[in-house]
Coordinates of C-alpha atoms in Angstrom, one line a residue:
Chain A
M1 CA -14.0 22.3 18.2
L2 CA -12.4 20.5 15.3
T3 CA -9.8 19.0 17.5
Y4 CA -12.3 17.4 19.9
I5 CA -14.3 16.0 16.9
Y6 CA -11.0 14.8 15.5
I7 CA -10.2 12.9 18.6
I8 CA -13.7 11.3 18.7
A9 CA -13.2 10.5 15.0
I10 CA -9.9 8.7 15.4
I11 CA -11.4 6.7 18.3
A12 CA -14.4 5.7 16.1
E13 CA -12.2 4.8 13.2
G14 CA -9.9 2.8 15.4
M15 CA -12.9 0.8 16.6
S16 CA -14.1 0.2 13.0
G17 CA -10.6 -1.1 12.3
A18 CA -10.7 -3.4 15.3
L19 CA -14.0 -4.9 14.3
A20 CA -12.7 -5.6 10.8
A21 CA -9.6 -7.3 12.3
G22 CA -11.9 -9.4 14.5
R23 CA -13.7 -10.7 11.5
R24 CA -10.4 -12.1 10.3
N25 CA -9.6 -13.6 13.7
M26 CA -6.4 -11.5 14.1
D27 CA -4.6 -11.6 17.4
I28 CA -4.7 -8.6 19.8
F29 CA -1.5 -7.2 18.4
G30 CA -3.0 -7.2 14.9
V31 CA -6.2 -5.6 16.3
G32 CA -4.1 -2.7 17.7
V33 CA -2.2 -2.2 14.5
I34 CA -5.3 -2.3 12.3
A35 CA -7.0 0.2 14.6
F36 CA -4.0 2.5 14.4
I37 CA -3.8 2.2 10.6
T38 CA -7.5 2.7 10.1
A39 CA -7.6 5.8 12.3
L40 CA -4.4 7.5 11.2
G41 CA -3.6 5.9 7.8
G42 CA -5.6 8.4 5.7
G43 CA -3.8 11.4 7.2
T44 CA -0.5 9.6 6.8
I45 CA -1.0 9.0 3.1
R46 CA -2.1 12.6 2.7
D47 CA 1.1 13.9 4.4
I48 CA 3.3 11.6 2.3
L49 CA 1.6 12.6 -1.0
L50 CA 1.8 16.3 -0.2
G51 CA 5.5 15.9 1.0
N52 CA 4.2 17.3 4.4
F53 CA 6.9 15.9 6.7
P54 CA 7.1 15.1 9.6
V55 CA 3.9 13.1 9.3
S56 CA 1.3 14.4 11.7
W57 CA 1.0 11.5 14.2
T58 CA 4.7 11.3 14.7
Q59 CA 4.4 14.7 16.5
H60 CA 1.5 13.5 18.6
P61 CA 2.4 10.2 20.3
S62 CA -0.8 10.4 22.3
Y63 CA -2.8 9.7 19.1
I64 CA -0.9 6.4 18.8
Y65 CA -1.8 5.3 22.3
L66 CA -5.4 6.6 21.8
T67 CA -6.1 4.6 18.6
V68 CA -4.4 1.4 19.8
S69 CA -6.3 1.6 23.1
A70 CA -9.6 2.2 21.2
G71 CA -8.9 -0.9 19.2
L72 CA -8.1 -3.0 22.3
L73 CA -11.1 -1.7 24.1
T74 CA -13.3 -2.7 21.2
I75 CA -12.4 -6.4 21.9
V76 CA -14.0 -6.1 25.3
I77 CA -17.1 -4.2 24.2
A78 CA -17.6 -5.9 20.9
R79 CA -20.5 -8.0 22.2
F80 CA -22.4 -4.9 23.0
M81 CA -21.6 -3.1 19.8
H82 CA -24.9 -3.8 18.1
H83 CA -26.7 -1.8 20.8
L84 CA -24.4 1.1 19.9
H85 CA -24.7 0.6 16.2
K86 CA -26.4 3.9 15.5
L87 CA -24.1 5.9 17.8
F88 CA -21.2 4.4 16.1
L89 CA -22.4 5.3 12.6
L90 CA -23.0 8.9 13.8
L91 CA -19.4 9.1 15.2
D92 CA -18.1 7.6 12.0
A93 CA -19.9 10.2 9.9
M94 CA -18.6 13.0 12.1
G95 CA -15.1 11.6 11.7
L96 CA -15.4 11.4 8.0
I97 CA -16.4 15.1 7.9
A98 CA -13.7 16.2 10.4
F99 CA -11.0 14.3 8.5
T100 CA -12.1 15.8 5.2
I101 CA -12.0 19.4 6.5
I102 CA -8.6 18.8 8.2
G103 CA -7.2 17.3 5.1
C104 CA -8.3 20.3 3.0
N105 CA -6.7 22.7 5.4
V106 CA -3.4 20.9 5.3
A107 CA -3.2 21.1 1.5
L108 CA -4.5 24.7 1.6
N109 CA -1.6 25.7 3.9
L110 CA 0.9 24.1 1.6
E111 CA -0.6 26.2 -1.3
Y112 CA -1.6 23.3 -3.5
N113 CA -4.1 23.9 -6.3
L114 CA -7.8 23.4 -5.7
A115 CA -8.0 19.9 -7.2
V116 CA -5.3 18.6 -5.0
V117 CA -6.9 20.4 -1.9
V118 CA -10.1 18.5 -2.6
M119 CA -8.3 15.2 -3.1
A120 CA -6.3 15.8 0.2
G121 CA -9.6 16.1 2.0
M122 CA -11.0 13.0 0.5
I123 CA -7.8 11.0 1.0
T124 CA -7.8 11.9 4.7
G125 CA -11.4 11.0 4.9
I126 CA -11.5 7.6 3.2
F127 CA -8.0 6.1 2.9
G128 CA -7.8 4.8 6.4
G129 CA -10.8 2.6 5.6
I130 CA -9.3 1.6 2.3
L131 CA -6.0 0.5 4.1
R132 CA -8.1 -1.4 6.7
D133 CA -10.0 -3.3 4.0
V134 CA -6.9 -4.1 2.0
L135 CA -5.2 -5.5 5.1
C136 CA -8.3 -7.4 6.1
Q137 CA -8.8 -8.8 2.6
R138 CA -11.9 -7.2 1.4
V139 CA -12.8 -5.0 -1.5
P140 CA -12.9 -1.5 0.0
V141 CA -16.4 -0.9 1.3
V142 CA -16.2 2.9 0.7
F143 CA -16.7 2.1 -3.0
R144 CA -19.7 -0.2 -2.6
H145 CA -22.2 0.9 0.1
E146 CA -24.3 3.9 1.0
L147 CA -22.8 7.2 0.0
Y148 CA -19.6 7.6 1.9
A149 CA -16.7 8.8 -0.3
S150 CA -19.1 11.1 -2.1
V151 CA -20.1 12.7 1.2
S152 CA -16.4 13.5 1.7
L153 CA -16.2 15.0 -1.8
L154 CA -19.3 17.2 -1.3
V155 CA -18.2 18.4 2.1
A156 CA -14.8 19.3 0.7
L157 CA -16.5 21.3 -2.1
L158 CA -18.9 23.1 0.2
Y159 CA -16.2 23.9 2.8
L160 CA -13.8 25.3 0.2
Q161 CA -16.6 27.3 -1.5
L162 CA -17.6 28.9 1.8
N163 CA -14.0 29.5 2.6
A164 CA -13.4 31.2 -0.7
M165 CA -16.5 33.4 -0.1
G166 CA -14.8 34.6 3.1
I167 CA -17.4 33.1 5.5
E168 CA -16.1 32.9 9.0
E169 CA -14.4 29.6 9.9
D170 CA -16.8 28.7 12.8
I171 CA -19.9 29.2 10.7
N172 CA -18.3 27.3 7.8
L173 CA -17.6 24.4 10.1
I174 CA -21.1 24.3 11.4
A175 CA -22.5 24.5 7.9
S176 CA -20.2 21.8 6.6
F177 CA -21.0 19.4 9.5
A178 CA -24.7 20.1 9.2
F179 CA -24.6 19.5 5.5
G180 CA -22.4 16.4 5.6
L181 CA -24.2 14.7 8.5
T182 CA -27.6 15.3 6.8
I183 CA -26.5 13.6 3.6
R184 CA -24.6 10.8 5.2
L185 CA -27.4 9.9 7.7
A186 CA -30.1 10.3 5.0
A187 CA -28.0 8.0 2.8
L188 CA -27.9 5.4 5.6
Y189 CA -31.6 5.8 6.4
W190 CA -33.0 5.6 2.9
R191 CA -30.1 3.4 1.6
W192 CA -29.0 5.9 -1.0
S193 CA -26.1 4.7 -3.0
L194 CA -24.4 5.5 -6.3
P195 CA -25.1 3.3 -9.3
T196 CA -22.6 0.5 -9.6
F197 CA -20.6 -0.6 -12.6
R198 CA -21.0 -4.3 -13.3
Y199 CA -18.5 -5.6 -15.8
E200 CA -18.5 -9.3 -16.6
P201 CA -16.4 -10.0 -19.6
N202 CA -16.1 -13.4 -21.0
R203 CA -13.3 -12.7 -23.4
W204 CA -11.4 -10.1 -21.5
K205 CA -8.1 -10.9 -19.8
Chain B
M1 CA 28.1 -7.3 13.5
L2 CA 24.7 -5.8 12.9
T3 CA 25.5 -5.3 9.2
Y4 CA 26.3 -9.0 8.7
I5 CA 23.2 -10.1 10.4
Y6 CA 21.2 -7.5 8.4
I7 CA 22.5 -9.1 5.2
I8 CA 21.6 -12.6 6.4
A9 CA 18.2 -11.1 7.3
I10 CA 17.4 -9.6 3.9
I11 CA 18.3 -12.9 2.3
A12 CA 16.1 -14.9 4.6
E13 CA 13.2 -12.4 4.1
G14 CA 13.7 -12.4 0.3
M15 CA 13.4 -16.2 0.4
S16 CA 10.2 -16.1 2.5
G17 CA 8.8 -13.7 -0.1
A18 CA 9.7 -16.0 -2.9
L19 CA 8.0 -18.9 -1.3
A20 CA 4.8 -16.9 -0.8
A21 CA 5.0 -15.9 -4.5
G22 CA 5.4 -19.5 -5.5
R23 CA 2.3 -20.4 -3.6
R24 CA 0.5 -18.0 -6.0
N25 CA 2.2 -19.5 -9.0
M26 CA 3.8 -16.1 -9.9
D27 CA 6.3 -16.0 -12.7
I28 CA 10.0 -15.6 -12.0
F29 CA 9.8 -11.9 -12.4
G30 CA 7.1 -11.7 -9.8
V31 CA 9.2 -13.9 -7.5
G32 CA 12.1 -11.5 -7.7
V33 CA 9.9 -8.5 -7.1
I34 CA 8.1 -10.0 -4.1
A35 CA 11.5 -11.1 -2.7
F36 CA 12.7 -7.6 -3.0
I37 CA 9.6 -6.0 -1.4
T38 CA 9.5 -8.5 1.4
A39 CA 13.2 -7.9 2.3
L40 CA 13.4 -4.2 1.9
G41 CA 9.8 -3.0 2.1
G42 CA 9.7 -2.6 5.9
G43 CA 12.7 -0.3 5.8
T44 CA 11.3 1.6 2.9
I45 CA 8.0 2.3 4.6
R46 CA 10.0 3.4 7.7
D47 CA 12.1 5.8 5.7
I48 CA 9.1 7.3 3.9
L49 CA 7.1 7.7 7.2
L50 CA 10.1 9.3 8.9
G51 CA 10.8 11.5 5.9
N52 CA 14.3 9.9 5.8
F53 CA 15.3 10.5 2.2
P54 CA 17.0 9.1 0.2
V55 CA 15.4 5.8 1.1
S56 CA 18.2 3.4 2.3
W57 CA 18.3 0.8 -0.4
T58 CA 18.5 3.4 -3.2
Q59 CA 22.0 4.1 -1.8
H60 CA 23.0 0.4 -1.7
P61 CA 22.2 -1.2 -5.1
S62 CA 23.9 -4.3 -3.9
Y63 CA 20.9 -5.0 -1.7
I64 CA 18.6 -4.9 -4.7
Y65 CA 20.7 -7.6 -6.5
L66 CA 21.1 -9.6 -3.3
T67 CA 17.4 -9.8 -2.4
V68 CA 16.3 -10.5 -6.0
S69 CA 19.0 -13.2 -6.3
A70 CA 17.9 -14.8 -3.0
G71 CA 14.4 -14.9 -4.4
L72 CA 15.4 -16.6 -7.7
L73 CA 17.7 -19.0 -5.9
T74 CA 14.8 -20.0 -3.8
I75 CA 13.0 -21.3 -6.9
V76 CA 15.9 -23.8 -7.4
I77 CA 16.2 -25.0 -3.8
A78 CA 12.5 -24.8 -2.8
R79 CA 12.2 -28.6 -3.0
F80 CA 14.8 -29.0 -0.3
M81 CA 13.4 -26.2 1.9
H82 CA 11.6 -28.5 4.3
H83 CA 15.0 -29.9 5.3
L84 CA 16.1 -26.4 6.1
H85 CA 12.9 -25.4 7.8
K86 CA 14.5 -24.9 11.3
L87 CA 17.5 -23.1 10.0
F88 CA 15.2 -20.8 8.0
L89 CA 13.1 -20.0 11.1
L90 CA 16.2 -19.2 13.0
L91 CA 17.5 -16.8 10.3
D92 CA 14.1 -15.2 10.0
A93 CA 14.0 -14.6 13.8
M94 CA 17.5 -13.1 13.6
G95 CA 16.3 -10.9 10.8
L96 CA 13.3 -9.7 12.7
I97 CA 15.5 -8.6 15.6
A98 CA 18.1 -7.0 13.4
F99 CA 15.5 -5.1 11.5
T100 CA 13.9 -3.9 14.7
I101 CA 17.1 -2.6 16.2
I102 CA 18.2 -0.9 12.9
G103 CA 14.7 0.7 12.6
C104 CA 14.9 2.1 16.2
N105 CA 18.4 3.6 15.4
V106 CA 17.2 5.4 12.3
A107 CA 14.4 7.1 14.2
L108 CA 16.7 7.8 17.2
N109 CA 19.1 9.6 14.9
L110 CA 16.3 11.7 13.5
E111 CA 15.4 12.6 17.1
Y112 CA 11.8 11.4 17.0
N113 CA 10.0 10.8 20.3
L114 CA 10.1 7.4 22.0
A115 CA 6.8 6.1 20.7
V116 CA 7.8 6.8 17.1
V117 CA 11.2 5.2 17.7
V118 CA 9.5 2.0 18.9
M119 CA 7.1 2.1 16.0
A120 CA 10.0 2.6 13.5
G121 CA 11.6 -0.5 14.9
M122 CA 8.4 -2.5 14.6
I123 CA 7.6 -1.2 11.1
T124 CA 11.1 -2.2 9.9
G125 CA 10.6 -5.6 11.4
I126 CA 7.2 -6.6 10.3
F127 CA 6.0 -4.4 7.3
G128 CA 8.0 -6.3 4.7
G129 CA 6.0 -9.4 5.6
I130 CA 2.8 -7.4 5.6
L131 CA 3.4 -6.1 2.1
R132 CA 4.3 -9.7 1.0
D133 CA 1.0 -11.0 2.3
V134 CA -1.1 -8.2 0.8
L135 CA 0.5 -8.7 -2.7
C136 CA 0.1 -12.5 -2.3
Q137 CA -3.5 -12.1 -1.2
R138 CA -3.5 -13.4 2.3
V139 CA -4.3 -11.9 5.7
P140 CA -1.0 -10.8 7.2
V141 CA 0.4 -13.8 9.1
V142 CA 2.3 -11.6 11.5
F143 CA -1.1 -10.9 13.1
R144 CA -2.2 -14.5 13.4
H145 CA 0.5 -17.0 14.3
E146 CA 3.1 -17.5 17.0
L147 CA 4.4 -14.4 18.6
Y148 CA 6.1 -12.4 15.9
A149 CA 5.2 -8.8 15.9
S150 CA 5.2 -8.8 19.7
V151 CA 8.8 -10.0 19.7
S152 CA 9.7 -7.0 17.6
L153 CA 7.9 -4.7 20.2
L154 CA 9.6 -6.4 23.2
V155 CA 13.1 -6.2 21.6
A156 CA 12.6 -2.6 20.7
L157 CA 11.6 -1.8 24.3
L158 CA 14.6 -3.7 25.8
Y159 CA 17.1 -2.3 23.4
L160 CA 15.9 1.3 24.0
Q161 CA 15.9 0.7 27.8
L162 CA 19.4 -0.6 27.8
N163 CA 20.4 2.2 25.5
A164 CA 18.9 4.9 27.8
M165 CA 20.8 3.3 30.7
G166 CA 24.1 3.9 29.0
I167 CA 24.9 0.2 28.4
E168 CA 27.6 -0.3 25.8
E169 CA 26.2 -0.9 22.3
D170 CA 27.9 -4.3 21.8
I171 CA 26.5 -5.7 25.1
N172 CA 23.1 -4.2 24.3
L173 CA 23.1 -6.0 20.9
I174 CA 24.0 -9.3 22.5
A175 CA 21.4 -8.9 25.2
S176 CA 18.7 -7.9 22.7
F177 CA 19.5 -10.8 20.4
A178 CA 19.6 -13.3 23.2
F179 CA 16.3 -12.1 24.6
G180 CA 14.6 -11.8 21.2
L181 CA 15.7 -15.2 19.9
T182 CA 14.7 -16.9 23.2
I183 CA 11.2 -15.6 23.1
R184 CA 10.7 -16.2 19.4
L185 CA 12.1 -19.7 19.4
A186 CA 10.2 -20.5 22.6
A187 CA 7.0 -19.2 21.0
L188 CA 7.6 -21.5 18.0
Y189 CA 8.5 -24.5 20.1
W190 CA 5.6 -24.2 22.5
R191 CA 3.3 -22.6 20.1
W192 CA 2.8 -19.5 22.2
S193 CA 0.4 -17.0 20.6
L194 CA -1.6 -14.0 21.6
P195 CA -5.3 -14.4 22.2
T196 CA -7.3 -13.7 19.0
F197 CA -10.3 -11.5 18.6
R198 CA -13.2 -13.3 16.9
Y199 CA -16.0 -11.0 15.8
E200 CA -18.8 -12.5 13.8
P201 CA -21.6 -10.0 13.6
N202 CA -24.9 -10.8 12.0
R203 CA -26.2 -7.4 11.8
W204 CA -23.1 -5.3 11.3
K205 CA -22.3 -3.8 7.9
Chain C
M1 CA 6.1 13.2 -28.5
L2 CA 6.5 11.5 -25.2
T3 CA 4.0 13.8 -23.6
Y4 CA 1.3 12.9 -26.1
I5 CA 2.0 9.2 -25.7
Y6 CA 1.9 9.7 -21.9
I7 CA -1.6 11.3 -22.1
I8 CA -2.8 8.4 -24.2
A9 CA -1.1 6.1 -21.7
I10 CA -2.8 7.4 -18.6
I11 CA -6.2 7.3 -20.4
A12 CA -5.6 3.6 -21.3
E13 CA -4.5 2.8 -17.8
G14 CA -7.4 4.6 -16.3
M15 CA -9.7 2.5 -18.5
S16 CA -8.1 -0.7 -17.4
G17 CA -8.6 0.4 -13.8
A18 CA -12.3 1.1 -14.4
L19 CA -12.8 -2.4 -16.0
A20 CA -11.2 -4.0 -12.9
A21 CA -13.4 -2.0 -10.6
G22 CA -16.4 -3.0 -12.7
R23 CA -15.6 -6.7 -12.2
R24 CA -15.9 -6.0 -8.4
N25 CA -19.2 -4.1 -8.9
M26 CA -17.8 -0.9 -7.4
D27 CA -19.9 2.2 -7.5
I28 CA -19.1 5.0 -10.0
F29 CA -17.1 6.8 -7.3
G30 CA -14.9 3.7 -6.8
V31 CA -14.5 3.4 -10.6
G32 CA -13.1 7.0 -10.8
V33 CA -10.8 6.4 -7.9
I34 CA -9.4 3.1 -9.2
A35 CA -9.0 4.7 -12.6
F36 CA -7.0 7.5 -11.1
I37 CA -4.8 5.2 -9.0
T38 CA -4.2 2.8 -11.9
A39 CA -3.1 5.6 -14.2
L40 CA -1.1 7.7 -11.8
G41 CA -0.2 5.4 -8.9
G42 CA 3.0 4.1 -10.5
G43 CA 4.4 7.6 -10.9
T44 CA 3.3 8.5 -7.4
I45 CA 5.1 5.6 -5.8
R46 CA 8.2 6.4 -7.9
D47 CA 8.1 10.0 -6.8
I48 CA 7.7 9.1 -3.1
L49 CA 10.4 6.5 -3.2
L50 CA 12.8 8.9 -4.8
G51 CA 11.9 11.7 -2.5
N52 CA 10.8 13.7 -5.6
F53 CA 8.3 16.2 -4.1
P54 CA 5.9 17.6 -5.1
V55 CA 4.5 14.4 -6.6
S56 CA 4.0 15.0 -10.3
W57 CA 0.2 14.9 -10.7
T58 CA -0.2 17.4 -7.9
Q59 CA 1.3 19.9 -10.3
H60 CA -1.0 18.9 -13.2
P61 CA -4.6 18.9 -12.0
S62 CA -5.7 18.2 -15.6
Y63 CA -4.3 14.7 -15.2
I64 CA -6.7 14.1 -12.3
Y65 CA -9.7 15.1 -14.4
L66 CA -8.4 13.2 -17.4
T67 CA -8.0 9.8 -15.6
V68 CA -11.2 10.1 -13.6
S69 CA -13.1 11.0 -16.8
A70 CA -11.5 8.1 -18.7
G71 CA -12.7 5.8 -15.9
L72 CA -16.3 7.1 -16.0
L73 CA -16.4 7.0 -19.8
T74 CA -15.4 3.4 -19.6
I75 CA -18.7 2.6 -17.8
V76 CA -20.6 3.8 -20.9
I77 CA -18.5 2.1 -23.5
A78 CA -17.7 -1.1 -21.6
R79 CA -20.2 -3.1 -23.6
F80 CA -18.3 -2.3 -26.8
M81 CA -14.8 -2.8 -25.3
H82 CA -14.4 -6.3 -26.8
H83 CA -14.5 -4.8 -30.2
L84 CA -11.6 -2.5 -29.1
H85 CA -9.7 -5.2 -27.4
K86 CA -6.7 -5.1 -29.7
L87 CA -6.6 -1.3 -29.8
F88 CA -6.7 -1.3 -26.1
L89 CA -3.8 -3.7 -25.8
L90 CA -1.8 -1.6 -28.2
L91 CA -2.4 1.6 -26.2
D92 CA -1.6 -0.3 -22.9
A93 CA 1.7 -1.5 -24.4
M94 CA 2.6 2.1 -25.5
G95 CA 1.7 3.3 -22.1
L96 CA 3.9 0.7 -20.4
I97 CA 6.9 1.9 -22.5
A98 CA 6.2 5.6 -22.1
F99 CA 5.8 5.2 -18.3
T100 CA 9.1 3.2 -18.2
I101 CA 11.1 5.8 -20.1
I102 CA 9.6 8.7 -18.1
G103 CA 10.4 7.0 -14.8
C104 CA 14.0 6.4 -15.9
N105 CA 14.4 10.1 -16.7
V106 CA 13.0 11.2 -13.4
A107 CA 15.6 9.1 -11.5
L108 CA 18.4 10.1 -13.9
N109 CA 17.7 13.8 -13.3
L110 CA 17.9 13.2 -9.5
E111 CA 21.3 11.5 -10.1
Y112 CA 20.4 8.1 -8.7
N113 CA 22.6 5.1 -9.5
L114 CA 21.8 2.9 -12.4
A115 CA 20.0 0.1 -10.5
V116 CA 17.7 2.7 -9.0
V117 CA 17.1 4.3 -12.4
V118 CA 16.0 1.0 -13.9
M119 CA 13.8 0.3 -10.9
A120 CA 12.2 3.8 -11.2
G121 CA 11.3 3.0 -14.8
M122 CA 9.8 -0.3 -13.9
I123 CA 7.9 1.0 -10.9
T124 CA 6.4 3.8 -13.0
G125 CA 5.5 1.2 -15.6
I126 CA 3.9 -1.6 -13.5
F127 CA 3.0 -0.3 -10.0
G128 CA -0.3 1.4 -11.1
G129 CA -1.5 -2.0 -12.2
I130 CA -0.3 -3.6 -9.0
L131 CA -2.2 -1.1 -6.9
R132 CA -5.3 -1.6 -9.1
D133 CA -5.1 -5.4 -8.5
V134 CA -4.5 -5.1 -4.7
L135 CA -7.5 -2.7 -4.4
C136 CA -9.6 -5.0 -6.6
Q137 CA -8.6 -8.1 -4.6
R138 CA -6.6 -10.1 -7.2
V139 CA -3.0 -11.3 -7.3
P140 CA -1.2 -8.8 -9.5
V141 CA -1.6 -9.9 -13.2
V142 CA 1.7 -8.3 -14.1
F143 CA 3.4 -11.2 -12.4
R144 CA 1.4 -13.9 -14.0
H145 CA 0.5 -13.4 -17.7
E146 CA 2.3 -12.7 -20.9
L147 CA 5.6 -10.8 -20.6
Y148 CA 4.7 -7.4 -19.2
A149 CA 7.0 -6.4 -16.3
S150 CA 9.9 -7.9 -18.3
V151 CA 9.1 -5.7 -21.2
S152 CA 9.4 -2.7 -18.9
L153 CA 12.8 -4.0 -17.7
L154 CA 14.2 -4.6 -21.2
V155 CA 13.0 -1.2 -22.4
A156 CA 14.6 0.5 -19.5
L157 CA 17.9 -1.3 -20.2
L158 CA 17.9 -0.5 -23.9
Y159 CA 16.9 3.1 -23.4
L160 CA 19.6 3.7 -20.8
Q161 CA 22.2 1.9 -22.9
L162 CA 21.4 4.0 -26.0
N163 CA 21.4 7.1 -23.7
A164 CA 24.8 6.2 -22.3
M165 CA 26.1 5.8 -25.9
G166 CA 25.1 9.4 -26.7
I167 CA 22.4 8.5 -29.2
E168 CA 20.1 11.4 -29.9
E169 CA 16.9 11.4 -27.7
D170 CA 14.5 11.2 -30.6
I171 CA 16.1 8.2 -32.2
N172 CA 16.4 6.6 -28.8
L173 CA 12.7 7.0 -28.2
I174 CA 11.8 5.5 -31.6
A175 CA 14.2 2.6 -31.0
S176 CA 12.9 1.9 -27.5
F177 CA 9.2 2.1 -28.6
A178 CA 9.9 -0.2 -31.7
F179 CA 11.7 -2.7 -29.5
G180 CA 9.2 -2.6 -26.6
L181 CA 6.1 -2.8 -28.8
T182 CA 7.6 -5.7 -30.8
I183 CA 8.3 -7.8 -27.7
R184 CA 5.0 -7.0 -26.0
L185 CA 2.9 -7.6 -29.1
A186 CA 4.8 -10.8 -30.0
A187 CA 4.4 -12.0 -26.4
L188 CA 0.6 -11.4 -26.7
Y189 CA 0.4 -13.1 -30.1
W190 CA 2.5 -16.1 -29.3
R191 CA 1.5 -16.2 -25.6
W192 CA 5.1 -15.9 -24.5
S193 CA 5.4 -15.9 -20.7
L194 CA 8.1 -16.5 -18.2
P195 CA 8.3 -19.8 -16.3
T196 CA 6.3 -19.7 -13.1
F197 CA 7.3 -20.9 -9.7
R198 CA 4.8 -23.4 -8.2
Y199 CA 5.3 -24.0 -4.5
E200 CA 2.9 -26.2 -2.7
P201 CA 4.3 -27.1 0.7
N202 CA 2.5 -29.4 2.9
R203 CA 4.5 -28.7 6.0
W204 CA 5.4 -25.1 5.6
K205 CA 3.7 -22.5 7.6

């Protein structure tokens, strides 16, 4: 099940990358590259940080074609995207949760300590979007809008807690997805967001 | 032959990094660092992604001195650069092709699959410029102007095709350079570029 | 001694990251992440470039908590920070020097050549700040203000020279800190900075 959701997730992330590239008027080559980086960049950074070589996507060339294709397809269907806005946000939320759980498992298998396992989950979940925003010249949205990075953190903590309690993997996945989707969608609906830190020094370098 | 062209290439890339740093009024230290990153950053990211340690330039300290020196020299000769504009674009195009072919060969030797080999070539060719643009706060030009990243892709495909057909390496290199230079220079002359994707949502986050 | 200074250093760097995040109105999650990346990003990039796995902080989870906490604490005390401006600059300078020396030692132990050892020191010293600035959308300040990156370079050269001369480690540390602090604080006091390179082409792409 996680694999299917993962594939949906990288498609959704690739599309979000393509839209960001379109806002910067990139050419179709750039759209493909940004789609690829948005979808697979989080997992790539996780693998490099954990010393987990070869990096996952290098062993699955089909993921390369899939994410680039999703990016290019987005160019064609962009004009209809606002009709699909809610579906897109749902897929994006599922992707965030799937990425987080997969990232935790990679670090667990490498026997890293708990703090690093949680960070591996979050990095997989949110760093694709951070790379997308850096390449498209904006301050990373994951740190500024409705709960997003925090959903990744909470899902990682729940998943690892249930895992440590010996709950069966299937039930753990269902519980983690139900929990994560509920929070993320509630955050979108009621515009929950974390307090922000506003610092406007006049004398600070 | 490839080594000589590679050395010319890292000098040309170092100079392009220095000019970008100069447009941001960086100090001479920053100019040297950006020159280094522009010239050797693409190969560095390729090596890290492929798990190819030690990273190439750490074994060739002369490349560090060469690229930093090229950056610093650019400060002195910048006022004359517009006379050398065409020469510079030619060297830059040769560098793009040399980087691409070298990148493909690194991944081939590590026995990665074909899709990763092509990407290793393109990453070596274009990521130095992407890092330069991110550090100098602009949207990466490789995704916005005359064919550039696409030249890297096409050269990689031609080189690997001739390689797979058992063509002798020397002839393959000559063919790949002739092909790549023709496309890149034609793209500059006739202002060929890929279609761009313009996305201006009013309701999209 | 170096360990204590290192811990002070990552706290100071985490705080500088939090302030930069606050200037971009990030939420408290973003503040924590930027604090972490500013404090530990330089060492992370050094470890990855040198192939030094596992990356240091993955073996010291306490550093994760420490830097994130420093970032969050900064939100509370930001309004008083201008009273602490001078203390903060002192801690930041000590951090720069400690990071540089630690970075040199990591590369020395891996038996890299001298140029790479110096670069490992500088990367550890300045790349956390560069990552912070890229994520917060500004041109890296280390390349534009009072001597900063150059202090890292000079400290690395002095430390390695004394090391090669067989000077005892403790004395070398004291000499390197005295030298580095003197230059950095003098640069701040008298506003020493490197010449900048201003390039304003009208015909250059």
